[in-house]
Amino acid sequence: MTTETSILLPEARVDLFIKDKETIEAARSLQNDWRFARVTISIEEGDVESAISAYTQASSPTLVLLETDVTDDSFVGRLEALSAYCNEGTNAIVIGPVNDINLYRHLTSIGVSDYLVKPVPLATLAEIIAQSLIEKLGAVGSRMIATIGSKGGVGTSALTQALALGISENLDQKTFFMDAAGGWTSMPVGMGFEPTTNLHEAVKAAASKDFDVLDRMLFKPNEKLSVLAAGSEAMLEPSVQAAQYEELIDMVMASYPVVLIDLSGAIPSLKRMVMNRAHEIMIVATPTLSSLRAARTLMQEVKVLHGGSISNIDLVINMEGLMPSKEVSKKDIADVLEIKPSVTIPFDPKLFLTTENEGKKMNQEKAGRELIERLLPVAQSVLSSVPLAVKGDALDLGVIGSFLSKIKKG
Ligand SMILES: Nc1ncnc2c1ncn2[C@@H]1O[C@H](COP(=O)(O)OP(=O)(O)OP(=O)(O)O)[C@@H](O)[C@H]1O
Ligand SMILES: [Mg+2]
């Protein structure tokens, strides 16, 4: 079942001070849940007193879950004592022995986010923690990488396909990969599938938020990689529009930590929308005058889209050595383009055409594995960055407010 909380949760720390065996088991299982990959969960057998002594020593987390056997005023007093040691942003959930609506009302009125009755089953625990983190931090976990050529035929798709294998296999990230080229796509040959659908069908599934239909459109080359098996539309059929494609992006961003989009072959309005939203952009160019000139213009336009910054652009020079005497040197490229190429890929027709013709994946060849290694830093830089909303000072206290701020007023 897919629910609103079926997304990769934002980076957060959750501490549990609990004693109930079943609930402890459930909390341990959370660590195997893909949604919690970026959530650090620590479980201590204890109660509100253990929490107080923990936070006199160390800073409090995003969310704390406390089990209690007593539910009278003395417990509320201990919660108050705890709040003195908690950061502004810490939320609290209480797990108690009995179902008591008055207690629930009282606790929530003083700033506790929720009250649950033990034992808390795994599904409930996962759902409540996920809801609390999403409400507080927003769904900021996913990262979008877009790739684009400075002009046609520079190898954008071939390199993006290699990158998709690298992110999913070498970096072990659950990845969604699609292009926007419609009938012009080279993905079926590059990734080895028969198109079973097209972009028009995919955006239709997104418009009706139909995860099951979208799921049936996927080709899965490995455990972590899902590729949209599109490309069955006629080449001369009109493209899907940017707003429709954006709905599709929103849908996949909600359930995949990494979304990789190949923009070579997309219409300009679609390229613009995707690059506007992308966390990282890989621009591919060849070391030739015409390609580099277009790369410079493209970079300037992207810079404007991103408020004057080019920090999230990686320039990849492809097919180095195709015609050495006529190529622009590395130094001249850096001078003209403001940034140094992050990666340079040699012209290697044997590798590219062999894998293409024989339907092999890049990583089945030694040279292909080396190429993937070279490309990986492009993805690594964006995947290791901390989502804005959880960076210390920028912490958004959110609509529900924090445990501390409310309890102090109470
Ligand atoms: N470094 C390289 N050495 C040799 N051949 C390459 C190299 N990079 C890409 N190619 C080959 O060049 C051809 C064009 O590549 P690809 O389709 O990836 O380009 P593209 O930029 O995506 O094109 P389009 O603009 O049509 O989308 C393919 O046959 C590919 O295998
Ligand atoms: Mg292409």
XYZ file of C-alpha atoms and ligand atoms in Angstrom:
442
model
C 0.000 0.000 0.000
C 1.251 3.462 -0.776
C 0.363 6.227 1.625
C 1.379 9.844 2.009
C 4.207 8.741 4.259
C 5.640 6.286 1.683
C 8.564 8.561 1.051
C 12.155 8.707 2.059
C 12.055 10.566 5.336
C 14.261 13.590 5.920
C 17.470 13.308 7.880
C 16.540 13.284 11.567
C 17.363 11.784 14.952
C 14.718 9.892 16.891
C 15.327 8.664 20.447
C 13.080 6.168 22.192
C 13.047 5.650 25.962
C 10.762 2.670 26.266
C 10.410 -0.572 28.228
C 7.661 -2.530 26.513
C 9.311 -5.492 24.758
C 6.969 -5.549 21.785
C 7.411 -1.841 21.163
C 11.193 -2.194 21.431
C 11.060 -4.961 18.808
C 8.968 -2.736 16.532
C 11.393 0.163 16.981
C 14.334 -2.084 16.086
C 12.578 -3.154 12.880
C 12.274 0.469 11.779
C 15.946 0.365 10.920
C 15.173 -2.089 8.089
C 12.493 0.157 6.612
C 13.772 1.988 3.485
C 11.864 5.128 4.461
C 14.028 5.436 7.572
C 17.362 5.221 5.746
C 18.323 8.744 6.815
C 16.748 8.601 10.250
C 19.061 7.748 13.135
C 17.056 5.771 15.659
C 18.366 5.076 19.129
C 16.521 2.895 21.588
C 17.182 2.928 25.323
C 15.316 0.800 27.809
C 13.986 3.527 30.072
C 11.486 6.314 30.655
C 11.288 10.066 31.121
C 13.979 9.940 33.833
C 16.445 8.272 31.426
C 15.633 10.970 28.865
C 16.324 13.726 31.382
C 19.691 12.277 32.267
C 20.535 11.728 28.563
C 19.796 15.345 27.596
C 21.700 16.851 30.474
C 24.732 15.324 28.720
C 23.870 15.585 25.023
C 21.621 17.636 22.758
C 18.061 16.451 22.248
C 16.924 14.922 18.919
C 14.238 15.879 16.407
C 11.750 13.564 18.076
C 11.687 11.740 21.395
C 9.310 8.897 22.320
C 8.785 8.247 26.018
C 7.038 5.364 27.710
C 5.344 5.918 31.045
C 3.423 3.770 33.514
C 2.132 6.713 35.501
C -0.219 9.173 33.903
C -1.034 11.559 36.741
C 0.248 15.068 37.399
C 3.586 13.783 38.645
C 4.335 12.587 35.094
C 3.404 15.959 33.618
C 5.804 17.491 36.147
C 8.609 15.246 34.891
C 7.781 16.206 31.289
C 8.219 19.829 32.282
C 11.558 18.980 33.856
C 12.569 17.235 30.627
C 11.552 20.194 28.472
C 14.163 22.306 30.252
C 16.870 20.117 28.713
C 15.383 19.888 25.212
C 16.228 21.988 22.166
C 13.546 24.297 20.826
C 12.909 21.973 17.898
C 12.377 18.724 19.779
C 8.967 17.048 19.518
C 7.712 14.459 21.990
C 5.366 11.481 21.717
C 4.197 9.662 24.860
C 3.438 5.939 25.065
C 1.227 5.037 28.034
C -0.599 2.087 29.601
C -4.251 3.024 29.030
C -6.503 4.567 26.450
C -7.551 7.813 28.079
C -8.974 10.647 26.030
C -8.597 13.201 28.836
C -4.950 12.346 29.247
C -4.482 12.581 25.468
C -6.101 16.015 25.434
C -4.068 17.213 28.364
C -0.761 16.031 26.910
C -1.409 17.484 23.454
C -2.507 20.777 25.039
C 0.914 21.112 26.654
C 2.764 20.423 23.414
C 3.152 16.640 23.240
C 2.593 15.628 19.599
C 0.739 12.394 20.249
C -0.226 9.812 22.851
C -0.161 6.080 22.017
C -1.155 3.020 24.028
C 1.382 0.222 24.415
C 2.248 -2.124 22.869
C 2.670 -0.064 19.712
C 2.671 -2.279 16.605
C 5.336 -1.695 13.949
C 2.963 -0.218 11.338
C 1.576 2.326 13.810
C 4.987 3.254 15.142
C 6.369 3.769 11.611
C 3.351 5.815 10.548
C 3.313 8.074 13.619
C 7.047 8.782 13.484
C 6.906 9.367 9.705
C 3.978 11.765 10.061
C 5.695 13.682 12.805
C 8.949 14.049 10.838
C 7.190 15.060 7.621
C 5.064 17.634 9.421
C 8.098 19.041 11.100
C 10.794 18.912 8.454
C 8.900 18.533 5.204
C 9.613 15.906 2.568
C 13.067 17.109 1.725
C 14.865 13.834 1.352
C 14.890 13.263 -2.407
C 17.490 14.534 -4.789
C 17.031 15.246 -8.500
C 19.909 15.046 -10.956
C 19.301 16.303 -14.490
C 21.631 15.721 -17.416
C 21.688 17.733 -20.607
C 23.900 18.030 -23.678
C 25.216 21.366 -24.897
C 24.038 20.062 -28.246
C 22.696 16.864 -29.784
C 24.715 13.686 -30.052
C 27.443 14.553 -27.529
C 26.776 11.354 -25.569
C 24.445 12.657 -22.847
C 22.208 9.597 -22.884
C 25.046 7.082 -22.938
C 26.728 8.786 -19.964
C 23.456 9.188 -18.046
C 22.720 5.493 -18.491
C 26.159 4.689 -17.075
C 25.502 7.080 -14.187
C 22.168 5.369 -13.440
C 23.974 2.051 -13.029
C 26.600 3.713 -10.859
C 24.153 5.416 -8.495
C 22.016 2.320 -8.046
C 24.783 -0.302 -7.845
C 27.983 1.406 -6.681
C 26.259 3.913 -4.366
C 23.405 1.534 -3.520
C 20.722 4.237 -3.834
C 17.126 3.546 -4.772
C 16.924 5.423 -8.071
C 14.238 6.395 -10.553
C 15.499 7.064 -14.074
C 13.602 8.503 -17.019
C 14.210 10.694 -20.036
C 11.975 13.175 -21.816
C 12.777 12.403 -25.427
C 9.517 10.611 -26.275
C 9.845 8.611 -29.487
C 13.421 9.872 -29.898
C 14.658 8.046 -26.810
C 17.767 5.883 -26.890
C 16.987 4.327 -23.497
C 15.488 1.045 -24.730
C 18.729 0.196 -26.560
C 20.982 1.608 -23.844
C 19.244 -0.049 -20.889
C 18.014 -3.144 -22.732
C 14.212 -3.116 -22.664
C 11.277 -3.013 -25.064
C 9.204 0.123 -24.497
C 5.896 -0.877 -22.964
C 4.549 2.627 -22.579
C 5.065 6.268 -23.490
C 5.322 9.603 -21.719
C 1.677 10.448 -22.426
C 0.554 7.359 -20.514
C 3.030 8.068 -17.706
C 1.866 11.652 -17.151
C -1.721 10.396 -17.208
C -0.901 7.974 -14.369
C 0.711 10.851 -12.484
C -2.294 13.126 -12.991
C -4.511 10.516 -11.352
C -1.855 9.699 -8.720
C -2.023 6.069 -9.713
C 1.092 4.431 -8.254
C 0.034 0.944 -9.329
C -0.307 1.914 -12.978
C 3.042 3.716 -12.891
C 4.628 0.721 -11.222
C 3.608 -1.477 -14.140
C 5.446 0.909 -16.502
C 8.798 0.308 -14.874
C 11.741 -1.733 -16.043
C 14.075 -2.817 -13.243
C 17.625 -3.601 -14.426
C 18.743 -4.172 -10.836
C 17.263 -4.215 -7.357
C 17.719 -0.480 -6.765
C 17.043 0.944 -10.224
C 13.612 1.639 -11.738
C 13.532 2.886 -15.313
C 10.412 4.276 -16.961
C 10.026 1.914 -19.923
C 8.732 4.641 -22.234
C 9.451 5.302 -25.887
C 6.541 3.722 -27.742
C 5.142 7.021 -28.990
C 5.573 8.075 -32.619
C 8.633 10.229 -33.225
C 6.583 12.988 -34.763
C 3.944 12.984 -32.026
C 3.897 16.198 -29.911
C 5.786 16.067 -26.604
C 4.087 16.042 -23.219
C 3.990 19.513 -21.682
C 6.188 20.762 -18.846
C 3.338 21.022 -16.308
C 2.288 17.427 -16.979
C 5.859 16.165 -16.719
C 6.255 18.073 -13.465
C 3.361 16.123 -11.943
C 5.191 12.941 -12.848
C 8.350 14.282 -11.212
C 6.439 15.205 -8.041
C 5.069 11.706 -7.858
C 8.405 9.935 -8.196
C 10.248 12.430 -5.991
C 7.907 11.365 -3.204
C 9.017 7.758 -3.282
C 12.573 7.609 -4.652
C 15.627 9.080 -2.900
C 17.296 9.764 -6.244
C 15.538 10.848 -9.438
C 17.723 10.990 -12.529
C 16.410 12.709 -15.649
C 18.041 12.685 -19.082
C 17.009 15.889 -20.855
C 18.765 15.277 -24.163
C 15.972 15.186 -26.714
C 13.448 17.125 -24.560
C 11.608 20.231 -25.719
C 13.037 23.521 -24.295
C 10.126 24.282 -21.921
C 10.568 20.890 -20.346
C 14.336 21.290 -20.091
C 13.818 24.596 -18.350
C 11.318 23.283 -15.810
C 13.469 20.289 -14.882
C 16.695 22.308 -14.647
C 14.935 24.859 -12.523
C 14.078 22.178 -9.969
C 17.159 19.958 -10.226
C 19.562 19.797 -7.301
C 22.415 18.902 -9.634
C 22.861 19.429 -13.358
C 25.351 17.564 -15.495
C 26.106 19.399 -18.733
C 27.793 17.233 -21.340
C 29.890 18.795 -24.088
C 32.554 17.642 -26.518
C 35.871 19.532 -26.679
C 34.882 21.268 -29.890
C 34.210 24.953 -30.478
C 30.549 24.630 -31.369
C 29.760 22.413 -28.417
C 31.688 24.536 -25.901
C 30.118 27.731 -27.182
C 26.666 26.241 -26.626
C 27.765 24.975 -23.191
C 28.768 28.497 -22.190
C 25.425 29.948 -23.248
C 23.523 27.137 -21.543
C 25.486 27.605 -18.325
C 24.702 31.291 -18.277
C 21.002 30.564 -18.640
C 21.075 27.950 -15.889
C 22.949 30.400 -13.673
C 20.089 32.883 -14.030
C 17.546 30.151 -13.239
C 19.477 29.291 -10.074
C 19.773 32.814 -8.752
C 23.301 33.471 -10.012
C 24.889 30.275 -8.745
C 26.702 27.659 -10.784
C 27.685 25.579 -7.780
C 25.376 22.761 -8.723
C 26.580 22.405 -12.304
C 29.035 19.707 -13.316
C 30.613 20.023 -16.713
C 31.532 16.718 -18.333
C 33.726 16.744 -21.411
C 32.987 13.666 -23.502
C 34.767 12.058 -26.459
C 38.158 13.552 -25.693
C 40.647 12.403 -28.313
C 38.159 12.039 -31.171
C 40.183 14.502 -33.207
C 43.082 15.595 -30.943
C 44.622 18.216 -33.239
C 41.316 20.084 -33.569
C 40.223 19.940 -29.951
C 40.114 22.806 -27.476
C 42.636 22.276 -24.665
C 41.606 21.707 -21.038
C 43.089 25.045 -20.021
C 41.199 26.946 -22.706
C 37.972 25.170 -21.732
C 38.332 26.268 -18.083
C 39.184 29.836 -19.159
C 36.206 30.207 -21.417
C 33.632 28.370 -19.319
C 34.127 29.743 -15.794
C 34.283 26.207 -14.385
C 36.730 23.380 -14.789
C 35.344 20.182 -16.230
C 34.518 17.827 -13.350
C 35.130 14.787 -15.498
C 36.694 14.068 -18.876
C 35.685 10.915 -20.746
C 37.836 9.620 -23.615
C 36.488 8.789 -27.060
C 36.155 5.017 -26.878
C 34.085 3.637 -29.766
C 35.005 0.081 -28.840
C 33.396 0.367 -25.396
C 30.351 2.388 -26.437
C 29.482 0.627 -29.652
C 30.226 -2.858 -28.322
C 27.953 -2.427 -25.337
C 25.280 -0.875 -27.544
C 25.447 -3.500 -30.289
C 25.693 -6.483 -27.994
C 23.033 -5.251 -25.585
C 25.532 -5.250 -22.715
C 25.463 -2.990 -19.710
C 28.400 -0.627 -19.221
C 29.390 -2.319 -15.992
C 29.836 -5.671 -17.736
C 33.057 -4.327 -19.300
C 36.167 -3.323 -17.378
C 36.465 -0.029 -19.276
C 32.777 0.607 -18.553
C 33.268 0.094 -14.826
C 36.139 2.581 -14.928
C 33.946 5.067 -16.759
C 31.215 4.718 -14.129
C 33.776 5.348 -11.367
C 34.845 8.528 -13.113
C 31.284 9.796 -13.371
C 30.233 9.000 -9.810
C 31.535 12.200 -8.167
C 28.828 14.079 -10.091
C 26.190 12.208 -8.085
C 28.134 11.934 -4.853
C 28.350 15.676 -4.341
C 24.583 16.093 -4.353
C 23.754 12.923 -2.459
C 25.965 13.729 0.487
C 24.612 17.238 1.001
C 22.383 17.767 4.007
C 18.808 18.823 3.250
C 18.394 22.527 4.046
C 15.521 22.114 6.447
C 17.534 20.114 8.965
C 20.626 22.294 9.066
C 20.982 23.633 12.619
C 19.885 27.260 12.522
C 17.603 26.909 9.570
C 15.474 24.388 11.464
C 11.852 25.101 10.727
C 9.760 24.612 13.834
C 6.773 23.819 11.648
C 3.096 24.290 12.170
C 2.676 22.025 15.137
C 5.318 23.824 17.151
C 7.789 22.201 19.457
C 7.380 20.328 22.675
C 9.403 22.880 24.578
C 7.900 26.080 23.268
C 4.371 24.972 24.071
C 5.048 23.340 27.387
C 6.695 26.501 28.645
C 3.633 28.513 27.806
C 1.329 25.905 29.428
N 32.993 8.707 -25.179
C 32.413 8.119 -26.229
N 33.167 7.420 -27.108
C 32.589 6.833 -28.168
N 31.283 6.858 -28.442
C 30.479 7.535 -27.593
C 31.009 8.189 -26.454
N 29.957 8.768 -25.792
C 28.846 8.477 -26.499
N 29.152 7.739 -27.587
C 28.216 7.232 -28.606
O 27.705 8.349 -29.296
C 26.383 8.100 -29.756
C 25.476 9.217 -29.336
O 25.335 9.168 -27.931
P 24.001 9.538 -27.161
O 22.815 8.990 -27.842
O 24.250 9.201 -25.765
O 24.045 11.114 -27.365
P 22.972 12.219 -26.910
O 23.787 13.405 -26.607
O 22.111 11.688 -25.882
O 22.172 12.411 -28.250
P 20.733 13.108 -28.473
O 21.033 14.532 -28.645
O 20.214 12.468 -29.714
O 19.895 12.817 -27.297
C 25.980 6.750 -29.187
O 26.157 5.766 -30.171
C 26.976 6.547 -28.055
O 27.217 5.193 -27.771
Mg 20.013 11.411 -25.847
